[in-house]
């Protein structure tokens, strides 16, 4: 799949709203517990969307493998759960109305399926679902998804980091549910290593699987975010990566590393950078997804927008109130009608120029 350009069926009618995408994976395998998938062109009731997932396993690879296989079917089932759409509703509008809740439901369903297998394993889970320029993300654990538009626009995180070391609110949540938060060992009365949840011994407070950790307050409920990429922004880049990358480099360093690189070279360079920055004995998995202004572009970051892009990442959805995003059908109509009007003005200008030239020839 790496290097192949995927074109949305609506791209011909609305090229700005449905940019083509290219996907690349790069990984360094140490324990073989990281899994990922890319599903450009997934379909629900005639709506084509893209789904990407990355899963960092622990206690074996069983949970990560289960996530890679189960998430897309779980999302489709969750989208169906509210029942039939209103008769005259636009299918894309219905999809975008449902996808945030569907992601949360899918995490719960995938977790329940795996726990029912009674396997001692767990995984972080990071998901991105893209409909043209509308990106929804959801995650548990400490793998991250980021968004980069380049050209002076700072890269942003789309997902949180559920590490007990860095989140007082997560420590409090775990303790309120009966879990114990402490380090693994002590030397000279001082804690050694990261804080962990007991029972289970996890350094993250949310995950898929981890049957013992669930008894101590570990949760599979994701935090969901939403961002709408402005139309003037020519292209954009998503990076999903395991903590093998993010333990070694910052979001800003990762963006700088890939700023001038195409999709595949960017994924490979990030994997190499992680190895160079740190004696890394963990698996490293990097998934780069480029949405391109033109299918021939090597990178989405080479074309400059008319002005610096301002991004509003809405996060976490469900706990904060935001003004509703303009429906997909309205965004689509505005672009198509705007293009048609621009073409009409251009045709009239050409016809007028030709008429003036004909008049000049007649006078001569």
XYZ file of C-alpha atoms in Angstrom:
364
model
C 0.000 0.000 0.000
C 2.932 2.345 0.651
C 3.281 4.819 -2.215
C -0.137 4.122 -3.715
C -2.422 7.149 -4.055
C -6.044 6.612 -3.013
C -8.619 8.857 -4.681
C -12.054 9.429 -3.157
C -15.016 8.857 -5.538
C -16.159 12.469 -4.948
C -12.757 13.941 -5.788
C -13.647 14.626 -9.442
C -16.669 16.719 -8.459
C -15.114 18.323 -5.367
C -11.295 18.070 -5.474
C -10.777 20.514 -2.603
C -13.136 18.715 -0.253
C -11.870 15.206 -0.933
C -8.083 15.303 -1.375
C -6.314 12.103 -2.472
C -4.237 10.347 0.159
C -1.038 8.329 0.314
C -0.084 6.049 3.226
C 3.286 4.708 4.389
C 4.367 2.484 7.289
C 7.787 2.133 8.876
C 8.701 0.019 11.863
C 11.525 -1.383 13.920
C 10.569 -4.708 15.459
C 12.033 -5.707 18.812
C 9.220 -7.534 20.606
C 6.731 -7.669 17.729
C 3.872 -6.295 19.827
C 2.977 -3.235 17.688
C 0.237 -3.573 15.059
C -1.351 -1.058 12.711
C -3.748 -0.884 9.789
C -4.780 1.538 7.050
C -8.249 1.296 5.515
C -8.652 4.089 2.959
C -11.983 3.692 1.204
C -13.939 2.031 4.003
C -17.674 2.308 3.365
C -20.828 2.812 5.428
C -24.213 3.183 3.718
C -22.591 4.595 0.592
C -20.292 6.990 2.478
C -16.614 6.433 1.704
C -14.249 7.298 4.544
C -10.705 6.485 5.624
C -9.758 4.740 8.874
C -6.296 4.325 10.384
C -5.282 2.569 13.585
C -2.149 1.903 15.603
C -1.926 -0.440 18.589
C 1.030 -0.931 20.943
C 0.692 -4.263 22.706
C 2.029 -5.321 26.084
C 1.995 -8.714 27.726
C 2.114 -10.231 24.241
C 0.710 -9.246 20.868
C -2.765 -10.795 21.170
C -4.604 -7.589 22.126
C -2.905 -5.502 19.435
C -3.716 -8.117 16.780
C -7.323 -8.220 17.935
C -7.599 -4.419 17.687
C -6.176 -4.352 14.159
C -8.761 -6.898 13.021
C -11.795 -5.755 15.020
C -11.891 -1.951 14.927
C -13.312 -1.266 11.472
C -16.175 -3.799 11.873
C -16.842 -2.373 15.348
C -17.049 1.176 13.960
C -19.453 0.079 11.229
C -21.667 -1.681 13.775
C -21.574 1.359 16.047
C -22.580 3.652 13.189
C -25.606 1.402 12.621
C -26.583 1.317 16.299
C -28.813 4.451 16.321
C -30.968 2.868 13.633
C -32.166 4.130 10.232
C -31.332 7.679 9.200
C -34.116 10.186 8.496
C -35.492 9.609 5.008
C -34.260 12.828 3.412
C -30.984 13.123 5.347
C -27.697 13.404 3.492
C -25.689 10.212 4.228
C -22.478 12.167 4.923
C -24.295 14.418 7.390
C -25.567 11.327 9.212
C -22.072 9.797 9.211
C -20.505 12.922 10.712
C -23.296 13.237 13.287
C -22.663 9.664 14.460
C -18.928 9.068 14.124
C -17.747 10.548 17.457
C -20.162 8.409 19.470
C -19.454 5.444 17.172
C -15.743 5.640 17.944
C -16.405 5.600 21.692
C -18.812 2.673 21.306
C -16.303 0.802 19.132
C -13.603 1.082 21.800
C -16.000 -0.369 24.362
C -17.040 -3.191 22.035
C -13.478 -4.110 21.000
C -12.413 -4.133 24.656
C -15.361 -6.328 25.698
C -14.671 -8.779 22.870
C -11.064 -9.189 23.927
C -11.774 -9.447 27.644
C -14.244 -12.242 26.862
C -11.330 -14.257 25.466
C -9.698 -14.158 28.937
C -6.217 -13.580 27.508
C -3.587 -11.872 29.635
C -2.604 -9.075 27.253
C -3.415 -5.455 26.506
C -2.746 -2.656 24.038
C -2.885 1.061 23.555
C -5.222 2.086 20.723
C -5.063 5.174 18.515
C -7.646 5.682 15.779
C -8.210 8.364 13.130
C -11.293 8.475 10.899
C -11.223 10.936 7.996
C -14.065 12.202 5.838
C -12.447 14.525 3.313
C -11.206 17.375 5.511
C -12.993 16.329 8.691
C -10.804 14.294 11.060
C -12.031 12.473 14.167
C -9.500 10.812 16.461
C -9.823 8.630 19.543
C -7.249 6.983 21.763
C -6.403 5.132 24.944
C -2.831 4.775 26.188
C 0.321 6.617 25.189
C 0.567 6.239 21.416
C -0.179 9.543 19.696
C -1.739 10.930 16.533
C -0.625 14.337 15.250
C -1.687 16.735 12.510
C 0.770 18.833 10.519
C -0.131 21.486 7.923
C 3.393 22.944 7.632
C 4.147 26.434 6.347
C 4.294 28.098 9.741
C 1.315 26.282 11.257
C 2.466 24.460 14.400
C 1.829 20.693 14.427
C -0.824 19.637 16.925
C -1.690 16.547 18.918
C -4.995 14.930 18.075
C -4.929 12.466 20.964
C -3.915 12.624 24.640
C -1.340 10.664 26.592
C -2.800 8.522 29.363
C 0.339 8.138 31.435
C 0.095 8.134 35.192
C 3.413 9.988 35.491
C 2.085 13.016 33.628
C -1.648 13.147 34.404
C -2.893 14.028 37.879
C -6.504 13.700 36.711
C -5.909 10.139 35.533
C -4.194 9.215 38.813
C -7.169 10.604 40.688
C -9.656 8.771 38.456
C -7.889 5.433 38.988
C -7.714 5.883 42.763
C -11.398 6.831 42.926
C -12.182 3.495 41.262
C -10.222 1.505 43.813
C -6.858 1.210 42.057
C -3.506 1.865 43.680
C -0.976 4.138 41.964
C 2.662 3.628 42.921
C 6.071 2.857 41.496
C 7.288 -0.704 41.045
C 10.212 -0.477 43.437
C 12.046 1.855 45.790
C 15.734 2.589 46.370
C 16.796 4.532 49.459
C 13.172 5.358 50.074
C 12.715 6.920 46.614
C 10.464 5.482 43.872
C 12.182 3.862 40.894
C 10.616 3.723 37.433
C 7.236 5.016 36.254
C 4.090 5.122 38.324
C 1.868 2.125 37.710
C -1.686 0.952 38.392
C -2.129 -1.957 40.755
C -3.417 -4.571 40.202
C -1.992 -5.013 36.742
C 1.205 -2.957 36.939
C 0.389 -0.761 33.915
C 2.074 2.600 33.375
C -0.961 3.792 31.368
C -4.401 4.386 32.832
C -6.451 3.484 29.731
C -6.077 0.545 27.375
C -7.779 -2.249 25.486
C -7.701 -5.594 27.313
C -5.626 -5.815 30.518
C -8.135 -7.807 32.548
C -6.199 -7.321 35.807
C -5.824 -3.597 35.284
C -9.552 -3.241 34.706
C -10.048 -4.320 38.316
C -7.925 -1.330 39.371
C -9.632 1.395 37.386
C -7.946 1.053 33.994
C -10.494 2.192 31.405
C -11.138 1.573 27.713
C -13.093 4.833 27.318
C -11.260 6.966 24.731
C -10.933 10.715 24.534
C -12.304 11.820 21.162
C -11.208 14.864 19.184
C -12.422 16.575 16.038
C -10.773 19.005 13.629
C -11.961 20.447 10.328
C -9.101 21.372 7.973
C -9.864 24.771 6.345
C -10.401 24.646 2.573
C -7.556 27.096 1.753
C -5.046 24.662 3.298
C -3.749 22.701 0.262
C -2.840 19.459 2.051
C -2.161 17.992 5.466
C -0.300 15.149 7.159
C -1.361 12.741 9.896
C 1.226 10.791 11.887
C 0.210 7.900 14.127
C 3.073 6.373 16.089
C 3.769 4.235 19.134
C 5.673 5.499 22.163
C 8.816 4.066 20.597
C 8.826 7.298 18.581
C 7.316 9.749 21.071
C 9.632 8.714 23.919
C 12.537 9.786 21.712
C 11.300 12.928 19.920
C 8.802 15.736 20.433
C 5.879 16.491 18.124
C 7.759 19.546 16.861
C 10.943 17.541 16.175
C 8.937 14.929 14.292
C 7.351 17.622 12.111
C 10.722 19.207 11.384
C 12.190 15.827 10.461
C 9.565 15.182 7.786
C 8.918 18.747 6.612
C 10.625 18.364 3.235
C 10.018 14.648 2.734
C 7.408 12.632 0.898
C 5.179 10.082 2.576
C 7.413 6.985 2.549
C 10.685 8.838 3.221
C 9.010 10.679 6.126
C 7.901 7.437 7.791
C 11.369 5.916 7.371
C 13.124 9.065 8.627
C 10.983 9.234 11.766
C 11.720 5.606 12.574
C 15.447 6.236 12.092
C 15.331 9.419 14.164
C 13.807 7.552 17.100
C 16.584 4.985 16.980
C 19.239 7.668 16.714
C 17.926 9.798 19.576
C 17.674 6.984 22.089
C 18.954 3.504 22.808
C 15.498 2.267 22.006
C 14.716 -1.341 22.836
C 11.007 -0.926 22.291
C 9.083 -1.547 19.090
C 8.781 1.556 16.915
C 5.851 1.856 14.525
C 5.138 4.946 12.417
C 2.136 5.414 10.138
C 2.197 8.526 7.913
C -0.955 9.568 6.031
C -0.629 12.424 3.547
C -3.650 14.208 2.094
C -2.462 15.887 -1.081
C -3.565 18.952 -3.008
C -2.661 17.032 -6.163
C -2.154 13.290 -6.560
C 1.212 13.998 -8.205
C 2.582 15.824 -5.157
C 5.296 14.076 -3.174
C 4.340 15.883 0.027
C 1.237 17.721 1.276
C 3.425 20.415 2.846
C 5.083 21.855 -0.272
C 2.119 23.973 -1.428
C 1.610 27.127 0.620
C -1.856 28.328 1.622
C -2.777 31.978 0.920
C -2.436 32.693 4.645
C -1.304 30.831 7.735
C -3.725 28.064 8.635
C -5.452 28.279 12.019
C -6.478 24.914 13.449
C -9.133 24.346 16.087
C -8.830 20.888 17.586
C -12.025 20.185 19.533
C -10.973 17.971 22.397
C -12.302 16.260 24.354
C -15.664 15.939 22.649
C -18.508 15.075 24.987
C -17.028 16.926 27.977
C -16.881 20.396 26.427
C -19.477 22.216 24.383
C -18.562 23.468 20.938
C -20.533 25.188 18.215
C -21.635 22.595 15.637
C -19.487 22.120 12.559
C -21.120 23.061 9.263
C -22.725 19.875 7.844
C -20.803 17.973 5.174
C -23.554 18.564 2.608
C -23.427 22.332 3.164
C -19.616 22.409 2.899
C -19.772 20.352 -0.275
C -22.458 22.549 -1.857
C -20.573 25.749 -1.045
C -17.411 24.434 -2.710
C -19.149 23.049 -5.796
C -21.324 26.147 -6.248
C -18.296 28.371 -5.682
C -16.313 26.490 -8.309
C -19.221 26.714 -10.740
C -19.505 30.472 -10.181
C -15.759 30.903 -10.674
C -15.952 28.928 -13.923
C -18.883 31.088 -15.107
C -16.958 34.306 -14.416
C -13.893 32.901 -16.163
C -15.948 31.863 -19.218
C -17.556 35.291 -19.418
C -14.139 36.962 -19.201
C -12.774 34.734 -21.989
C -15.834 35.364 -24.170
C -15.512 39.105 -23.617
C -11.817 39.006 -24.510
C -12.559 37.058 -27.676
C -15.309 39.538 -28.611
C -12.927 42.461 -28.137
C -10.316 40.721 -30.265
C -12.898 40.061 -33.005
C -13.992 43.710 -32.928
C -10.365 44.814 -33.186
C -9.833 42.530 -36.191
C -13.010 43.879 -37.855
C -11.901 47.494 -37.355
C -8.518 46.680 -38.820
